[in-house]
Amino acid sequence: MGLSGPSHEFEPLATDDEQAVIVAMESTEPHSTLDDVLDKLLSKVGYGRFHTTLLVLCGFGWLADNMWLQTVAIILPRVQEHFDVDDKWIGSVSSALFTGMMFGSFFWGNYSDKKGRRLPYTMTLAITSVFGILSSFAFSFWSLCVLLFFLGFGVGGNMPTDGALYLEFLPKEYHYLLTFMSVFFSFGAVMASVLGYVILPYTSCPEPTLEMPNPECDLASQNRGWRYMLFSVGIVTLIMLAARSFCLHLPETPKYLLNNSRHKETIIVLQDIAKFNGNHGVDIQAKDLQAEDGSVLAEDDKDARDTALHDDHDHDASEQDGLLAHAALPDVSSSSMSNPPVYHRSLSSDSRPARLSVGNIDDDDDDDVASLLREDPLAILDPKVAASALIKQTNSAWTILMSDRWRRTILLVWAIWTFTAMAFTMFNVFLPKYLETLGFEGESAPTRKDVYWDYMIYSIAGVPGSVMASYMIETRLGRKGTMALSAFGSAMALFVFSIISSRVTMLLSSSAVSFLATLLYAVIYGYTPEVFDTNIRGTAVGTASGLGRVAGIVSPILSGFLLTIRMTLPLYVSVAGFAIVGVCILLLPYETRSRSSSPAASPDMTPNPSSS
């Protein structure tokens, strides 16, 4: 998928406007005017080669996430054998990885909201590849856990940042592709299981037989398969990092730029995407960024404008290596502003223009400012009001998430991510070990090759789930119906797996779990960034993903404990977990599937009648 020549670079198209414009106020409707305006501009730019390339490159992050999770699950029995670890401690390997992922999710999600999406896009895979390769040289069980923790810190940032990044470049009518991108998540499991099938049966300690129930094994020379697995997956991650670095010079997302009042750069990026796609007829002017009522905020103070632009560039110096290294800011003239109402404000030379929303004001600490802005949005043009509002920008994402509008949604989303991770991890992490100890009356005990073959089938069964999800979410089921169906279906399939009586029914039921759980994850990964506004998206997805990682930390240890009581007990806990997820999904207040196929014809989100 390599792109050659100058097409790697973004070059700006000429514009006619001379004045930078700033949206004065977001709409107080459930979805902001800012997002509506940009959605229309992204639709005008259209879908093309840029978006297809970015789909693959962002998909690499999701592939790496699941590939490492499955790799650790596959090597778990071999690591236990190598370091002679007790059953109650072997789950620490997966828990170390999930702990790193938790910190990575919180850190990179919050960072992407404050500093932009570009640095996490590269650094997450860089950290993952370095510590992935180093982990293959671990000299002890606990050194392996430490290295996997740092690996998790890197790979854990992919889920909250890559989905948000891709969504913010995507025309609204193509939002279903965010759900389709989860097919890469399934490919990660397939890649890990294929490598496990090819490497581990031939590079591990000899298997016990009737003749030799306890065969001798030289761990240093005969049990190196798990090291080869870690090293191989580390190299695959490094290749994906190289593709991200050289196949596309990624600009900052237009939604992030516009939310941070970097309007000239927003115009440049949108026009460059159109040019990259071969759509040279697209011409976007400053007037296109105005709200539906025509209101914009024009700056007269050149020093303030230059100061703001300088500050915005300083906060992300890496921007200079991408789009802006090859793009001069366009000159814009007032002639393109065809009679919109323009509001002026006076700014000192050290002030910074900003677009503020009512949601950015902390109601508890500054009720007067919040009330004034709700009654008269243009009051933000008053310097004193603006100064009071600016103070409240710090940690505003948490304030917005806990507001009346978002509180129910974020709490339910957190519960969905947490219980889904708990239920799936309990089943998935110990599946290879469970299969090795599984035996049916009248059937011979499975060999390791049989186990890795069964696990590979289990992983492949998840791939159609991602594809099916991208279709189902656009039917009458919508996002919520698809998630609820797959959650309750996963619970049913897991229950069947717990009462299996033959290898055939085991394969069928485990494949059903893989298909339905992957379908569920696919929609969750798409719904979460889709339902939240741009200014809180990274934080919302990052915290949700982080809580999922917390569940991932606890689940392996809890599973190890439950396995010592009864082999099927973790399965029953997983059944209950998926059932809880289904109930939480039904309680979600918003369905994000548009009522109309036209993005301009209907709102982004449809509230449930019962929640209105």
Short mmCIF file of C-alpha atoms in Angstrom, two decimals, residues 211-513:
data_model
loop_
_atom_site.label_atom_id
_atom_site.label_comp_id
_atom_site.label_asym_id
_atom_site.label_seq_id
_atom_site.Cartn_x
_atom_site.Cartn_y
_atom_site.Cartn_z
CA GLU A 211 5.40 -43.77 27.72
CA MET A 212 7.10 -40.63 29.10
CA PRO A 213 4.69 -38.74 31.38
CA ASN A 214 7.48 -36.41 32.57
CA PRO A 215 9.93 -35.88 29.69
CA GLU A 216 13.16 -34.05 30.39
CA CYS A 217 13.54 -30.56 28.92
CA ASP A 218 16.49 -28.21 28.61
CA LEU A 219 14.62 -24.93 29.07
CA ALA A 220 17.43 -22.79 27.67
CA SER A 221 17.56 -24.60 24.32
CA GLN A 222 14.26 -26.49 23.93
CA ASN A 223 11.73 -24.01 25.33
CA ARG A 224 12.54 -20.91 23.30
CA GLY A 225 9.29 -20.78 21.34
CA TRP A 226 7.69 -18.11 23.54
CA ARG A 227 10.76 -15.93 23.03
CA TYR A 228 10.53 -16.37 19.26
CA MET A 229 6.85 -15.41 19.45
CA LEU A 230 7.53 -12.17 21.33
CA PHE A 231 10.41 -11.23 19.03
CA SER A 232 8.39 -11.98 15.87
CA VAL A 233 5.40 -9.92 17.02
CA GLY A 234 7.79 -7.10 17.98
CA ILE A 235 9.21 -7.07 14.45
CA VAL A 236 5.69 -7.04 12.95
CA THR A 237 4.89 -4.01 15.15
CA LEU A 238 8.09 -2.30 13.99
CA ILE A 239 7.07 -2.81 10.35
CA MET A 240 3.68 -1.23 11.07
CA LEU A 241 5.45 1.73 12.72
CA ALA A 242 7.61 2.16 9.60
CA ALA A 243 4.49 2.15 7.42
CA ARG A 244 2.91 4.88 9.58
CA SER A 245 6.09 6.94 9.44
CA PHE A 246 6.80 6.77 5.70
CA CYS A 247 3.55 6.01 3.84
CA LEU A 248 1.71 9.16 4.86
CA HIS A 249 2.74 12.51 6.34
CA LEU A 250 -0.22 12.91 8.64
CA PRO A 251 -1.56 16.38 9.47
CA GLU A 252 -3.41 17.20 12.66
CA THR A 253 -7.13 16.39 12.49
CA PRO A 254 -9.35 19.24 11.24
CA LYS A 255 -11.73 18.85 14.19
CA TYR A 256 -8.90 19.23 16.68
CA LEU A 257 -7.56 22.28 14.81
CA LEU A 258 -10.97 23.92 14.63
CA ASN A 259 -11.69 23.22 18.29
CA ASN A 260 -8.44 25.01 19.12
CA SER A 261 -9.23 28.01 16.91
CA ARG A 262 -6.56 27.19 14.31
CA HIS A 263 -8.78 28.08 11.40
CA LYS A 264 -6.23 28.79 8.68
CA GLU A 265 -4.64 25.40 9.29
CA THR A 266 -8.07 23.77 9.21
CA ILE A 267 -8.67 25.19 5.73
CA ILE A 268 -5.23 24.06 4.55
CA VAL A 269 -5.70 20.51 5.84
CA LEU A 270 -9.17 20.14 4.29
CA GLN A 271 -8.00 21.40 0.91
CA ASP A 272 -4.88 19.23 0.99
CA ILE A 273 -6.97 16.13 1.71
CA ALA A 274 -9.17 16.97 -1.27
CA LYS A 275 -6.08 17.42 -3.44
CA PHE A 276 -4.57 14.14 -2.16
CA ASN A 277 -7.83 12.43 -3.13
CA GLY A 278 -7.60 13.92 -6.63
CA ASN A 279 -10.51 16.28 -6.04
CA HIS A 280 -8.90 19.52 -7.23
CA GLY A 281 -12.22 21.32 -7.62
CA VAL A 282 -12.78 21.75 -3.86
CA ASP A 283 -12.28 25.32 -2.68
CA ILE A 284 -12.82 26.06 1.02
CA GLN A 285 -12.80 29.65 2.26
CA ALA A 286 -12.86 31.19 5.72
CA LYS A 287 -16.54 32.02 5.30
CA ASP A 288 -17.28 28.28 5.11
CA LEU A 289 -16.36 27.97 8.80
CA GLN A 290 -19.14 30.29 9.96
CA ALA A 291 -22.11 29.03 11.93
CA GLU A 292 -25.48 28.40 10.34
CA ASP A 293 -26.75 31.77 11.53
CA GLY A 294 -23.83 33.43 9.76
CA SER A 295 -22.14 34.61 12.95
CA VAL A 296 -18.37 34.57 13.14
CA LEU A 297 -15.80 36.34 15.24
CA ALA A 298 -13.23 38.31 13.28
CA GLU A 299 -10.00 39.54 14.80
CA ASP A 300 -8.64 42.98 14.06
CA ASP A 301 -5.57 42.73 16.23
CA LYS A 302 -2.72 41.30 14.15
CA ASP A 303 -0.42 40.87 17.17
CA ALA A 304 -3.04 38.80 18.96
CA ARG A 305 -3.56 36.67 15.91
CA ASP A 306 0.17 36.08 15.49
CA THR A 307 0.60 35.33 19.18
CA ALA A 308 -2.20 32.78 19.11
CA LEU A 309 -0.82 31.06 16.06
CA HIS A 310 2.67 30.99 17.57
CA ASP A 311 1.35 29.49 20.81
CA ASP A 312 -0.60 26.83 18.96
CA HIS A 313 2.50 25.84 17.00
CA ASP A 314 4.68 25.72 20.09
CA HIS A 315 2.42 23.24 21.87
CA ASP A 316 3.08 20.64 19.19
CA ALA A 317 6.45 21.22 17.61
CA SER A 318 6.24 17.97 15.72
CA GLU A 319 3.61 19.61 13.51
CA GLN A 320 6.49 21.23 11.62
CA ASP A 321 7.62 17.84 10.37
CA GLY A 322 4.34 17.09 8.70
CA LEU A 323 1.81 19.15 6.80
CA LEU A 324 2.92 22.61 7.93
CA ALA A 325 6.52 22.03 6.95
CA HIS A 326 5.41 22.30 3.35
CA ALA A 327 2.52 24.72 3.66
CA ALA A 328 2.50 28.47 3.94
CA LEU A 329 -0.55 29.93 5.58
CA PRO A 330 -2.87 31.28 2.91
CA ASP A 331 -3.68 34.90 2.46
CA VAL A 332 -7.32 35.64 2.95
CA SER A 333 -9.22 38.76 2.10
CA SER A 334 -12.38 40.18 3.48
CA SER A 335 -13.88 40.10 0.02
CA SER A 336 -14.84 36.47 0.48
CA MET A 337 -16.99 37.28 3.50
CA SER A 338 -20.28 37.84 1.82
CA ASN A 339 -22.36 39.87 4.24
CA PRO A 340 -22.27 37.70 7.36
CA PRO A 341 -22.75 39.51 10.66
CA VAL A 342 -19.26 40.04 12.09
CA TYR A 343 -18.60 40.69 15.77
CA HIS A 344 -15.35 42.33 16.85
CA ARG A 345 -13.55 42.19 20.13
CA SER A 346 -10.48 43.94 21.40
CA LEU A 347 -7.54 41.76 22.36
CA SER A 348 -4.30 42.68 24.01
CA SER A 349 -1.10 41.53 22.35
CA ASP A 350 -0.55 38.77 24.89
CA SER A 351 -4.06 37.40 24.76
CA ARG A 352 -5.06 34.29 22.92
CA PRO A 353 -8.20 33.94 20.83
CA ALA A 354 -10.33 31.02 21.80
CA ARG A 355 -13.65 29.50 20.93
CA LEU A 356 -15.50 28.69 24.12
CA SER A 357 -18.61 26.72 24.75
CA VAL A 358 -21.04 26.79 27.64
CA GLY A 359 -19.96 23.27 28.45
CA ASN A 360 -16.45 24.52 29.21
CA ILE A 361 -17.69 26.56 32.17
CA ASP A 362 -17.69 24.96 35.58
CA ASP A 363 -21.23 25.52 36.87
CA ASP A 364 -20.31 24.76 40.46
CA ASP A 365 -17.54 27.36 40.63
CA ASP A 366 -18.81 30.05 38.30
CA ASP A 367 -22.60 29.91 38.06
CA ASP A 368 -22.87 33.57 37.13
CA VAL A 369 -20.68 33.22 34.04
CA ALA A 370 -22.43 30.01 32.97
CA SER A 371 -25.89 31.53 33.40
CA LEU A 372 -24.92 34.67 31.51
CA LEU A 373 -23.59 32.68 28.57
CA ARG A 374 -26.69 30.53 28.39
CA GLU A 375 -28.90 33.61 28.30
CA ASP A 376 -26.69 35.61 25.93
CA PRO A 377 -24.06 33.59 24.01
CA LEU A 378 -22.54 36.77 22.57
CA ALA A 379 -21.59 37.83 26.10
CA ILE A 380 -18.42 35.85 25.50
CA LEU A 381 -17.27 38.82 23.41
CA ASP A 382 -16.90 40.82 26.60
CA PRO A 383 -13.22 40.53 27.69
CA LYS A 384 -14.10 40.11 31.39
CA VAL A 385 -16.56 37.34 30.67
CA ALA A 386 -14.08 35.68 28.31
CA ALA A 387 -11.33 35.87 30.94
CA SER A 388 -13.56 34.22 33.56
CA ALA A 389 -14.49 31.52 31.10
CA LEU A 390 -10.89 30.90 30.08
CA ILE A 391 -9.91 30.16 33.69
CA LYS A 392 -12.40 27.32 33.65
CA GLN A 393 -10.88 25.66 30.56
CA THR A 394 -8.51 23.56 32.71
CA ASN A 395 -9.89 20.07 33.27
CA SER A 396 -13.02 21.14 31.42
CA ALA A 397 -13.34 17.73 29.74
CA TRP A 398 -14.13 16.12 33.09
CA THR A 399 -16.58 18.90 33.92
CA ILE A 400 -18.42 18.34 30.63
CA LEU A 401 -18.45 14.56 31.03
CA MET A 402 -20.02 14.88 34.47
CA SER A 403 -22.62 17.41 33.29
CA ASP A 404 -26.30 16.49 33.08
CA ARG A 405 -26.02 15.92 29.36
CA TRP A 406 -23.22 13.35 29.45
CA ARG A 407 -23.27 11.81 32.94
CA ARG A 408 -25.61 8.91 32.18
CA THR A 409 -23.91 8.15 28.87
CA ILE A 410 -20.36 8.11 30.23
CA LEU A 411 -21.25 5.98 33.27
CA LEU A 412 -23.00 3.39 31.09
CA VAL A 413 -20.16 3.44 28.55
CA TRP A 414 -17.66 2.87 31.36
CA ALA A 415 -19.75 -0.08 32.62
CA ILE A 416 -19.98 -1.54 29.11
CA TRP A 417 -16.23 -1.38 28.52
CA THR A 418 -15.46 -2.74 32.00
CA PHE A 419 -17.79 -5.75 31.98
CA THR A 420 -17.06 -6.58 28.33
CA ALA A 421 -13.33 -6.65 29.08
CA MET A 422 -13.88 -8.71 32.22
CA ALA A 423 -16.12 -11.28 30.50
CA PHE A 424 -14.02 -11.63 27.35
CA THR A 425 -10.66 -11.67 29.15
CA MET A 426 -11.76 -14.35 31.62
CA PHE A 427 -12.62 -16.61 28.71
CA ASN A 428 -9.92 -15.59 26.26
CA VAL A 429 -6.76 -15.39 28.35
CA PHE A 430 -7.05 -18.90 29.74
CA LEU A 431 -8.55 -20.53 26.63
CA PRO A 432 -5.25 -22.09 25.42
CA LYS A 433 -4.57 -23.48 28.92
CA TYR A 434 -8.19 -24.60 29.21
CA LEU A 435 -8.01 -26.41 25.85
CA GLU A 436 -4.81 -28.21 26.89
CA THR A 437 -6.56 -29.68 29.94
CA LEU A 438 -9.80 -30.44 28.12
CA GLY A 439 -10.73 -34.03 27.44
CA PHE A 440 -13.90 -35.78 26.34
CA GLU A 441 -15.04 -39.32 26.97
CA GLY A 442 -13.99 -41.61 24.14
CA GLU A 443 -11.62 -39.00 22.62
CA SER A 444 -7.84 -38.83 22.93
CA ALA A 445 -6.25 -35.90 24.75
CA PRO A 446 -5.44 -33.03 22.37
CA THR A 447 -1.83 -32.40 21.40
CA ARG A 448 -0.35 -28.90 21.48
CA LYS A 449 -0.66 -28.74 17.73
CA ASP A 450 -4.37 -29.56 18.08
CA VAL A 451 -4.74 -26.85 20.73
CA TYR A 452 -3.09 -24.15 18.60
CA TRP A 453 -5.13 -25.27 15.58
CA ASP A 454 -8.35 -24.94 17.57
CA TYR A 455 -7.24 -21.54 18.83
CA MET A 456 -6.49 -20.42 15.26
CA ILE A 457 -10.01 -21.43 14.17
CA TYR A 458 -11.39 -19.56 17.19
CA SER A 459 -9.48 -16.42 16.13
CA ILE A 460 -10.46 -16.63 12.45
CA ALA A 461 -14.13 -16.96 13.43
CA GLY A 462 -13.98 -13.41 14.79
CA VAL A 463 -13.10 -11.78 11.45
CA PRO A 464 -16.61 -11.95 9.93
CA GLY A 465 -17.95 -10.38 13.13
CA SER A 466 -16.21 -7.09 12.33
CA VAL A 467 -17.50 -7.07 8.77
CA MET A 468 -21.03 -8.00 9.82
CA ALA A 469 -21.00 -5.23 12.46
CA SER A 470 -20.34 -2.52 9.85
CA TYR A 471 -23.46 -3.68 7.98
CA MET A 472 -25.75 -4.25 10.98
CA ILE A 473 -25.20 -0.81 12.52
CA GLU A 474 -26.74 0.82 9.44
CA THR A 475 -29.87 -1.33 9.59
CA ARG A 476 -32.89 -0.68 11.83
CA LEU A 477 -30.98 -2.33 14.67
CA GLY A 478 -28.60 0.62 14.77
CA ARG A 479 -25.59 0.74 17.06
CA LYS A 480 -27.49 -0.08 20.24
CA GLY A 481 -29.51 -2.96 18.82
CA THR A 482 -26.42 -4.55 17.30
CA MET A 483 -24.46 -4.26 20.56
CA ALA A 484 -27.33 -5.65 22.67
CA LEU A 485 -27.87 -8.60 20.31
CA SER A 486 -24.18 -9.50 20.30
CA ALA A 487 -23.84 -9.12 24.10
CA PHE A 488 -26.75 -11.40 24.93
CA GLY A 489 -25.66 -13.77 22.12
CA SER A 490 -22.15 -13.98 23.61
CA ALA A 491 -23.61 -14.87 26.99
CA MET A 492 -25.66 -17.66 25.42
CA ALA A 493 -22.72 -19.05 23.41
CA LEU A 494 -20.51 -19.05 26.51
CA PHE A 495 -23.14 -20.94 28.46
CA VAL A 496 -23.26 -23.57 25.71
CA PHE A 497 -19.45 -23.79 25.81
CA SER A 498 -19.60 -24.49 29.56
CA ILE A 499 -21.78 -27.59 29.04
CA ILE A 500 -20.10 -29.01 25.91
CA SER A 501 -19.71 -32.76 25.58
CA SER A 502 -17.55 -33.13 22.46
CA ARG A 503 -14.72 -31.42 20.57
CA VAL A 504 -17.07 -30.50 17.71
CA THR A 505 -19.49 -28.64 19.98
CA MET A 506 -16.50 -27.00 21.67
CA LEU A 507 -15.26 -25.67 18.33
CA LEU A 508 -18.72 -24.46 17.29
CA SER A 509 -19.54 -22.75 20.57
CA SER A 510 -16.09 -21.13 20.96
CA SER A 511 -16.28 -19.90 17.36
CA ALA A 512 -19.71 -18.42 18.12
CA VAL A 513 -18.24 -16.63 21.16
#
